[in-house]
Amino acid sequence: MFERPDSGERAVLVQLDLNQGALDERLSELKLLTLSAGASVEAVVGGRRARPDPALFAGRGKVEEIAETLRAYEADFVIFNHTLSPAQQRNLERALQCRVVDRTALILDIFAQRARSHEGKLQVELAQLDHLSTRLVRGWTHLERQKGGIGLRGPGETQLETDRRLLGKRVKLLKERLAQIEKQRRVRRRGREGRNVLSVSLVGYTNAGKSTLFNSLTKAGAYAADQLFATLDTTSRRLYVGEGGNVVLSDTVGFIRDLPHSLVAAFHSTLEETATADLLLHVVDTASEDREAQIEAVNRVLTEIGAGDVPQIMVMNKIDLTRVEPAVQRDDYGKIVRVFLSARTGEGLGLLRDALAEVACAVTAAPEAPFGVSPNLSDIGPIQT
């Protein structure tokens, strides 16, 4: 049995080997996601399949094993570390007689808990409604058709159709409000561009230490915690870097492998801050055994949001856990590609400030020329820990 929060529901986790690789890392990440959502992990059910079962995803025999595990541990619900179709989720809930949550719904739930700003809450709600829209039938099976009678006579519209219509109106309203916020952000961004200030965004896998680094550099006091998706709202602060003058540093939402597309779409305006940055500081947890896969996952999301070509400096964080000395690595052309530091202890922060000053001076000297190119990760070699 695993750690149990003081309060919350009890979950049974299901992860099947579908030849996607990195099973241990994926399972460890699912446990962290579950704990971050406020539930406890009671047991894990594994298995191997060549492909998902169309009706139950896991197959009838495996579903029976899950049901037995639920009863043995008196768990409340099941979490699949996979994306389930609406039909698969509905069939599983009927077979298991409990709530079934897939990876997408779990991440959406965590986002809903973490959202603090008005914009963040709107973005999360939009993503949740997008996910819910294909699953509405699940909640209305007992109201397939409105029956006649006092107070129930109407235009003949099914409850499901009514709900979809109301949901569509809410989605339209949310998109209009987010479009207005995005327009205001563009105005602020043009103001910064007019002052020729270097725009730098922190990106990286969730829990890599972005907010801790942001606070260490700017003393902003942004929320930072050892949990997944501690930061959802973009926070920007002006940072003085000596000869380079001032730069604008932005802390952004962390990424994760298989990030739900509905979240990427809903957070478009927030993530656009990353795509329009002059430089990305790609924060990497050097203490993670899965760091190379995390780097690839972040770069895939960056490509998806149109930020794949934005220059990067990789910030190799948490060297206090790997006993690596603070250092700066350059490529064959003298461009900075990596800075090794610890955001928690402050080791190497001066090297990062110097790197930002160097970039800012280069951009100021030749504002029409982009700074360097994104490093080719295959040329850099593995991280030595």
Short mmCIF file of C-alpha atoms in Angstrom, two decimals:
data_model
loop_
_atom_site.label_atom_id
_atom_site.label_comp_id
_atom_site.label_asym_id
_atom_site.label_seq_id
_atom_site.Cartn_x
_atom_site.Cartn_y
_atom_site.Cartn_z
CA MET A 1 0.00 0.00 0.00
CA PHE A 2 1.24 3.48 -0.86
CA GLU A 3 1.12 6.81 0.90
CA ARG A 4 -2.37 8.03 1.73
CA PRO A 5 -3.27 11.72 2.06
CA ASP A 6 -5.07 12.85 5.21
CA SER A 7 -8.30 13.03 3.24
CA GLY A 8 -9.42 11.94 -0.18
CA GLU A 9 -10.60 8.96 -2.16
CA ARG A 10 -8.89 5.60 -2.58
CA ALA A 11 -7.83 4.63 -6.08
CA VAL A 12 -6.74 1.52 -7.92
CA LEU A 13 -4.36 2.32 -10.77
CA VAL A 14 -4.36 0.44 -14.07
CA GLN A 15 -1.45 0.52 -16.49
CA LEU A 16 -1.18 -1.85 -19.42
CA ASP A 17 1.95 -2.51 -21.44
CA LEU A 18 1.01 -1.56 -24.99
CA ASN A 19 4.65 -1.45 -26.14
CA GLN A 20 4.88 2.30 -25.45
CA GLY A 21 8.06 1.95 -23.33
CA ALA A 22 9.23 3.58 -20.05
CA LEU A 23 6.62 1.68 -18.03
CA ASP A 24 8.23 2.29 -14.63
CA GLU A 25 8.53 6.02 -15.28
CA ARG A 26 4.96 6.21 -16.54
CA LEU A 27 3.65 4.39 -13.48
CA SER A 28 5.68 6.58 -11.11
CA GLU A 29 4.26 9.65 -12.84
CA LEU A 30 0.70 8.31 -12.53
CA LYS A 31 1.19 7.80 -8.78
CA LEU A 32 2.36 11.40 -8.45
CA LEU A 33 -0.62 12.63 -10.49
CA THR A 34 -2.99 10.66 -8.28
CA LEU A 35 -1.48 12.03 -5.07
CA SER A 36 -1.51 15.54 -6.57
CA ALA A 37 -5.24 15.14 -7.21
CA GLY A 38 -5.76 14.32 -3.53
CA ALA A 39 -6.37 10.57 -3.78
CA SER A 40 -4.44 7.66 -2.31
CA VAL A 41 -2.96 4.80 -4.31
CA GLU A 42 -4.23 1.52 -2.87
CA ALA A 43 -3.07 -0.92 -5.53
CA VAL A 44 -1.77 -1.19 -9.08
CA VAL A 45 -3.08 -3.59 -11.72
CA GLY A 46 -0.80 -4.26 -14.68
CA GLY A 47 -0.91 -6.39 -17.78
CA ARG A 48 0.17 -6.64 -21.37
CA ARG A 49 -1.85 -6.36 -24.54
CA ALA A 50 -0.97 -6.03 -28.20
CA ARG A 51 -3.74 -3.48 -28.61
CA PRO A 52 -6.60 -2.04 -26.50
CA ASP A 53 -9.88 -3.95 -26.38
CA PRO A 54 -12.47 -1.91 -28.34
CA ALA A 55 -15.16 -2.33 -25.68
CA LEU A 56 -13.34 -2.49 -22.33
CA PHE A 57 -9.78 -1.38 -23.22
CA ALA A 58 -8.34 -3.97 -20.80
CA GLY A 59 -10.25 -7.09 -21.83
CA ARG A 60 -12.85 -9.00 -19.82
CA GLY A 61 -10.42 -11.11 -17.79
CA LYS A 62 -8.38 -8.09 -16.73
CA VAL A 63 -11.55 -6.17 -15.84
CA GLU A 64 -12.54 -9.01 -13.52
CA GLU A 65 -9.09 -8.76 -11.88
CA ILE A 66 -9.60 -5.01 -11.43
CA ALA A 67 -13.00 -5.65 -9.84
CA GLU A 68 -11.47 -8.13 -7.38
CA THR A 69 -8.74 -5.63 -6.49
CA LEU A 70 -11.36 -2.93 -5.91
CA ARG A 71 -13.20 -5.16 -3.46
CA ALA A 72 -10.04 -6.35 -1.71
CA TYR A 73 -8.78 -2.83 -1.03
CA GLU A 74 -12.23 -1.25 -0.63
CA ALA A 75 -11.21 1.38 -3.18
CA ASP A 76 -13.55 4.11 -4.41
CA PHE A 77 -12.61 4.36 -8.07
CA VAL A 78 -10.21 3.29 -10.84
CA ILE A 79 -7.67 5.40 -12.72
CA PHE A 80 -6.42 4.23 -16.12
CA ASN A 81 -3.04 5.57 -17.22
CA HIS A 82 -4.43 5.70 -20.75
CA THR A 83 -6.93 7.70 -22.76
CA LEU A 84 -10.29 5.95 -22.83
CA SER A 85 -12.99 6.45 -25.42
CA PRO A 86 -16.44 7.46 -24.11
CA ALA A 87 -17.77 3.98 -24.90
CA GLN A 88 -14.88 2.25 -23.12
CA GLN A 89 -15.31 4.42 -20.05
CA ARG A 90 -19.06 3.81 -19.99
CA ASN A 91 -18.63 0.03 -20.38
CA LEU A 92 -15.96 -0.10 -17.67
CA GLU A 93 -18.14 1.79 -15.20
CA ARG A 94 -21.01 -0.61 -15.84
CA ALA A 95 -18.75 -3.64 -15.38
CA LEU A 96 -16.93 -2.34 -12.30
CA GLN A 97 -19.88 -0.51 -10.73
CA CYS A 98 -17.67 2.45 -9.82
CA ARG A 99 -16.27 5.63 -11.32
CA VAL A 100 -13.55 5.21 -13.93
CA VAL A 101 -11.14 8.06 -14.65
CA ASP A 102 -8.67 8.14 -17.52
CA ARG A 103 -5.38 10.02 -17.71
CA THR A 104 -6.91 13.04 -19.46
CA ALA A 105 -9.67 13.49 -16.85
CA LEU A 106 -7.13 13.11 -14.03
CA ILE A 107 -4.90 15.87 -15.42
CA LEU A 108 -7.95 18.10 -15.99
CA ASP A 109 -8.99 17.57 -12.38
CA ILE A 110 -5.57 18.64 -11.11
CA PHE A 111 -5.66 21.72 -13.34
CA ALA A 112 -9.10 22.59 -11.94
CA GLN A 113 -7.71 22.41 -8.40
CA ARG A 114 -4.63 24.50 -9.22
CA ALA A 115 -6.23 27.30 -11.26
CA ARG A 116 -6.10 30.58 -9.34
CA SER A 117 -6.48 33.43 -11.82
CA HIS A 118 -9.69 34.30 -13.65
CA GLU A 119 -8.08 33.36 -16.97
CA GLY A 120 -6.75 30.07 -15.63
CA LYS A 121 -10.17 29.05 -14.37
CA LEU A 122 -11.76 29.91 -17.72
CA GLN A 123 -9.13 27.88 -19.58
CA VAL A 124 -9.57 24.83 -17.37
CA GLU A 125 -13.36 24.98 -17.62
CA LEU A 126 -13.15 25.17 -21.41
CA ALA A 127 -10.89 22.08 -21.50
CA GLN A 128 -13.20 20.20 -19.13
CA LEU A 129 -16.28 21.01 -21.21
CA ASP A 130 -14.47 19.88 -24.35
CA HIS A 131 -13.69 16.56 -22.65
CA LEU A 132 -17.21 16.26 -21.23
CA SER A 133 -19.00 16.96 -24.51
CA THR A 134 -18.32 13.45 -25.85
CA ARG A 135 -19.37 11.82 -22.57
CA LEU A 136 -22.70 13.52 -21.90
CA VAL A 137 -24.74 10.41 -22.63
CA ARG A 138 -23.23 8.78 -19.54
CA GLY A 139 -25.09 11.08 -17.17
CA TRP A 140 -28.46 11.01 -18.92
CA THR A 141 -29.19 7.35 -19.63
CA HIS A 142 -32.19 7.55 -17.30
CA LEU A 143 -33.63 10.51 -19.23
CA GLU A 144 -33.42 9.23 -22.77
CA ARG A 145 -36.63 11.05 -23.66
CA GLN A 146 -38.54 13.64 -21.69
CA LYS A 147 -41.92 12.22 -20.76
CA GLY A 148 -45.13 14.15 -20.73
CA GLY A 149 -46.86 15.29 -17.57
CA ILE A 150 -47.28 18.35 -15.40
CA GLY A 151 -44.11 20.40 -15.50
CA LEU A 152 -42.50 18.08 -18.05
CA ARG A 153 -44.27 19.02 -21.25
CA GLY A 154 -41.93 20.74 -23.66
CA PRO A 155 -40.78 21.03 -27.25
CA GLY A 156 -39.90 17.35 -27.38
CA GLU A 157 -36.19 17.94 -26.97
CA THR A 158 -34.30 15.17 -25.18
CA GLN A 159 -32.49 16.02 -21.96
CA LEU A 160 -29.24 15.13 -23.69
CA GLU A 161 -29.94 17.58 -26.53
CA THR A 162 -30.82 20.29 -24.00
CA ASP A 163 -27.60 19.70 -22.11
CA ARG A 164 -25.51 19.79 -25.28
CA ARG A 165 -27.15 23.04 -26.34
CA LEU A 166 -26.45 24.66 -22.97
CA LEU A 167 -22.92 23.34 -23.02
CA GLY A 168 -22.38 24.79 -26.49
CA LYS A 169 -23.52 28.22 -25.28
CA ARG A 170 -21.13 28.05 -22.32
CA VAL A 171 -18.20 27.04 -24.56
CA LYS A 172 -18.93 29.95 -26.89
CA LEU A 173 -19.00 32.39 -23.94
CA LEU A 174 -15.72 31.05 -22.53
CA LYS A 175 -13.99 31.36 -25.91
CA GLU A 176 -15.19 34.97 -26.27
CA ARG A 177 -13.88 35.89 -22.80
CA LEU A 178 -10.52 34.20 -23.43
CA ALA A 179 -10.23 35.96 -26.80
CA GLN A 180 -10.66 39.30 -25.02
CA ILE A 181 -7.95 38.42 -22.48
CA GLU A 182 -5.66 37.30 -25.32
CA LYS A 183 -6.19 40.65 -27.05
CA GLN A 184 -5.17 42.50 -23.88
CA ARG A 185 -2.06 40.32 -23.58
CA ARG A 186 -1.06 41.18 -27.15
CA VAL A 187 -1.27 44.89 -26.33
CA ARG A 188 1.04 44.43 -23.33
CA ARG A 189 3.41 42.33 -25.43
CA ARG A 190 3.64 45.01 -28.14
CA GLY A 191 4.50 47.52 -25.42
CA ARG A 192 7.43 45.37 -24.32
CA GLU A 193 8.61 44.85 -27.89
CA GLY A 194 8.56 48.61 -28.45
CA ARG A 195 11.01 49.02 -25.57
CA ASN A 196 13.34 46.38 -27.10
CA VAL A 197 13.36 44.28 -23.91
CA LEU A 198 14.48 40.65 -24.16
CA SER A 199 11.54 38.31 -23.47
CA VAL A 200 12.52 35.05 -21.73
CA SER A 201 10.13 32.20 -20.85
CA LEU A 202 10.78 29.34 -18.46
CA VAL A 203 9.58 26.03 -19.89
CA GLY A 204 10.05 22.44 -18.82
CA TYR A 205 8.50 19.27 -17.55
CA THR A 206 6.16 19.65 -14.62
CA ASN A 207 7.95 19.66 -11.26
CA ALA A 208 11.33 20.36 -12.88
CA GLY A 209 11.78 23.42 -10.63
CA LYS A 210 10.70 26.30 -12.90
CA SER A 211 8.86 28.28 -10.22
CA THR A 212 11.68 27.76 -7.71
CA LEU A 213 14.13 29.10 -10.28
CA PHE A 214 11.79 31.98 -11.10
CA ASN A 215 11.58 32.95 -7.43
CA SER A 216 15.34 32.60 -6.92
CA LEU A 217 16.02 34.97 -9.81
CA THR A 218 13.25 37.53 -9.30
CA LYS A 219 12.25 37.21 -5.60
CA ALA A 220 8.67 37.19 -6.91
CA GLY A 221 7.26 34.79 -4.33
CA ALA A 222 5.35 32.79 -6.95
CA TYR A 223 3.77 29.59 -5.67
CA ALA A 224 6.25 26.70 -5.81
CA ALA A 225 5.73 23.21 -4.43
CA ASP A 226 7.03 19.68 -4.89
CA GLN A 227 3.95 18.60 -6.82
CA LEU A 228 2.82 18.27 -10.41
CA PHE A 229 1.32 21.37 -12.05
CA ALA A 230 1.93 23.68 -9.09
CA THR A 231 1.94 26.57 -11.59
CA LEU A 232 -0.84 27.17 -14.11
CA ASP A 233 -0.92 30.95 -14.46
CA THR A 234 1.81 32.79 -16.31
CA THR A 235 3.69 35.24 -14.08
CA SER A 236 6.11 37.81 -15.53
CA ARG A 237 8.71 39.92 -13.76
CA ARG A 238 11.41 42.33 -14.85
CA LEU A 239 14.92 41.01 -14.12
CA TYR A 240 18.11 43.12 -14.18
CA VAL A 241 21.09 41.21 -15.63
CA GLY A 242 23.92 43.74 -15.43
CA GLU A 243 25.36 44.82 -18.77
CA GLY A 244 22.37 43.28 -20.52
CA GLY A 245 20.01 45.67 -18.74
CA ASN A 246 16.49 44.43 -18.01
CA VAL A 247 14.82 41.31 -19.37
CA VAL A 248 11.23 40.13 -18.88
CA LEU A 249 11.18 36.65 -17.35
CA SER A 250 7.94 34.60 -17.48
CA ASP A 251 7.07 31.48 -15.51
CA THR A 252 4.69 29.19 -17.41
CA VAL A 253 2.69 26.00 -16.94
CA GLY A 254 4.71 22.79 -16.86
CA PHE A 255 4.39 20.19 -19.59
CA ILE A 256 3.91 16.43 -19.33
CA ARG A 257 4.00 13.51 -21.74
CA ASP A 258 0.72 12.95 -23.57
CA LEU A 259 -0.59 16.37 -22.50
CA PRO A 260 -4.32 16.42 -23.42
CA HIS A 261 -4.92 18.31 -26.66
CA SER A 262 -7.95 20.01 -25.12
CA LEU A 263 -5.64 21.58 -22.53
CA VAL A 264 -3.19 22.76 -25.16
CA ALA A 265 -6.07 24.34 -27.09
CA ALA A 266 -7.64 25.95 -24.01
CA PHE A 267 -4.31 27.33 -22.79
CA HIS A 268 -3.45 28.71 -26.22
CA SER A 269 -3.31 32.33 -25.11
CA THR A 270 -1.11 31.48 -22.13
CA LEU A 271 1.20 29.25 -24.14
CA GLU A 272 1.44 31.92 -26.84
CA GLU A 273 3.63 33.82 -24.37
CA THR A 274 6.14 30.99 -24.87
CA ALA A 275 5.85 30.94 -28.66
CA THR A 276 6.54 34.70 -28.92
CA ALA A 277 9.49 34.73 -26.50
CA ASP A 278 12.97 35.66 -27.70
CA LEU A 279 14.57 32.91 -25.63
CA LEU A 280 13.41 29.80 -23.76
CA LEU A 281 15.07 28.57 -20.59
CA HIS A 282 14.30 24.84 -20.77
CA VAL A 283 14.50 23.69 -17.14
CA VAL A 284 15.46 20.01 -16.72
CA ASP A 285 15.36 17.90 -13.56
CA THR A 286 18.82 16.31 -13.74
CA ALA A 287 17.97 14.03 -10.81
CA SER A 288 15.22 12.30 -12.80
CA GLU A 289 16.13 8.99 -14.44
CA ASP A 290 13.54 9.79 -17.10
CA ARG A 291 15.02 13.20 -17.97
CA GLU A 292 15.77 12.45 -21.65
CA ALA A 293 12.17 11.37 -22.28
CA GLN A 294 10.97 14.46 -20.40
CA ILE A 295 13.13 16.69 -22.61
CA GLU A 296 11.63 15.08 -25.70
CA ALA A 297 8.09 15.47 -24.33
CA VAL A 298 8.63 19.19 -23.69
CA ASN A 299 10.06 19.73 -27.16
CA ARG A 300 7.08 17.94 -28.72
CA VAL A 301 4.66 20.29 -26.93
CA LEU A 302 6.78 23.30 -27.92
CA THR A 303 6.54 22.21 -31.55
CA GLU A 304 2.77 21.75 -31.20
CA ILE A 305 2.26 25.31 -29.90
CA GLY A 306 4.54 26.86 -32.54
CA ALA A 307 7.55 27.43 -30.27
CA GLY A 308 9.77 24.70 -31.67
CA ASP A 309 12.09 27.19 -33.39
CA VAL A 310 12.48 29.59 -30.44
CA PRO A 311 16.14 29.52 -29.25
CA GLN A 312 16.78 27.53 -26.08
CA ILE A 313 19.24 27.40 -23.25
CA MET A 314 18.84 24.21 -21.25
CA VAL A 315 18.98 24.81 -17.50
CA MET A 316 20.15 21.61 -15.84
CA ASN A 317 18.53 22.02 -12.42
CA LYS A 318 18.86 20.15 -9.09
CA ILE A 319 22.64 19.61 -9.26
CA ASP A 320 22.55 19.57 -5.45
CA LEU A 321 21.00 16.10 -5.83
CA THR A 322 23.43 14.84 -8.48
CA ARG A 323 26.71 16.28 -7.11
CA VAL A 324 27.51 18.04 -10.39
CA GLU A 325 29.46 21.29 -10.28
CA PRO A 326 27.91 24.55 -11.55
CA ALA A 327 29.03 25.03 -15.15
CA VAL A 328 28.24 26.51 -18.55
CA GLN A 329 28.44 24.44 -21.74
CA ARG A 330 28.87 25.99 -25.20
CA ASP A 331 28.58 24.54 -28.67
CA ASP A 332 31.25 24.61 -31.37
CA TYR A 333 30.21 28.16 -32.29
CA GLY A 334 30.55 29.51 -28.75
CA LYS A 335 26.80 29.71 -28.13
CA ILE A 336 25.60 28.80 -24.63
CA VAL A 337 23.56 25.60 -24.72
CA ARG A 338 23.51 24.43 -21.07
CA VAL A 339 23.83 25.91 -17.61
CA PHE A 340 24.17 23.57 -14.61
CA LEU A 341 22.72 24.96 -11.37
CA SER A 342 20.52 24.40 -8.35
CA ALA A 343 17.55 26.73 -8.03
CA ARG A 344 17.01 25.53 -4.46
CA THR A 345 20.52 26.21 -3.10
CA GLY A 346 21.46 29.04 -5.49
CA GLU A 347 24.54 27.29 -6.89
CA GLY A 348 25.16 28.44 -10.45
CA LEU A 349 22.52 31.21 -10.48
CA GLY A 350 25.25 33.75 -11.22
CA LEU A 351 26.22 31.74 -14.31
CA LEU A 352 22.64 31.88 -15.57
CA ARG A 353 22.44 35.63 -14.98
CA ASP A 354 25.68 36.05 -16.95
CA ALA A 355 24.24 33.90 -19.74
CA LEU A 356 21.10 36.04 -19.91
CA ALA A 357 23.23 39.19 -19.95
CA GLU A 358 25.26 37.80 -22.84
CA VAL A 359 22.13 37.01 -24.83
CA ALA A 360 20.55 40.40 -24.04
CA CYS A 361 23.71 42.22 -25.18
CA ALA A 362 23.79 40.20 -28.40
CA VAL A 363 20.14 40.99 -29.16
CA THR A 364 20.64 44.69 -28.37
CA ALA A 365 23.68 44.84 -30.63
CA ALA A 366 21.86 43.17 -33.52
CA PRO A 367 18.10 43.24 -32.78
CA GLU A 368 17.19 42.08 -36.29
CA ALA A 369 19.23 38.89 -35.95
CA PRO A 370 17.86 35.99 -33.90
CA PHE A 371 19.98 34.63 -31.09
CA GLY A 372 21.66 31.40 -32.17
CA VAL A 373 19.63 28.28 -32.85
CA SER A 374 17.98 25.71 -30.65
CA PRO A 375 20.61 23.13 -29.66
CA ASN A 376 20.59 19.72 -31.30
CA LEU A 377 20.13 17.45 -28.29
CA SER A 378 21.73 14.48 -30.06
CA ASP A 379 24.98 16.42 -30.40
CA ILE A 380 25.20 17.30 -26.71
CA GLY A 381 25.42 13.79 -25.30
CA PRO A 382 24.03 12.29 -22.13
CA ILE A 383 23.96 14.13 -18.81
CA GLN A 384 26.67 12.95 -16.45
CA THR A 385 25.37 12.41 -12.91
#
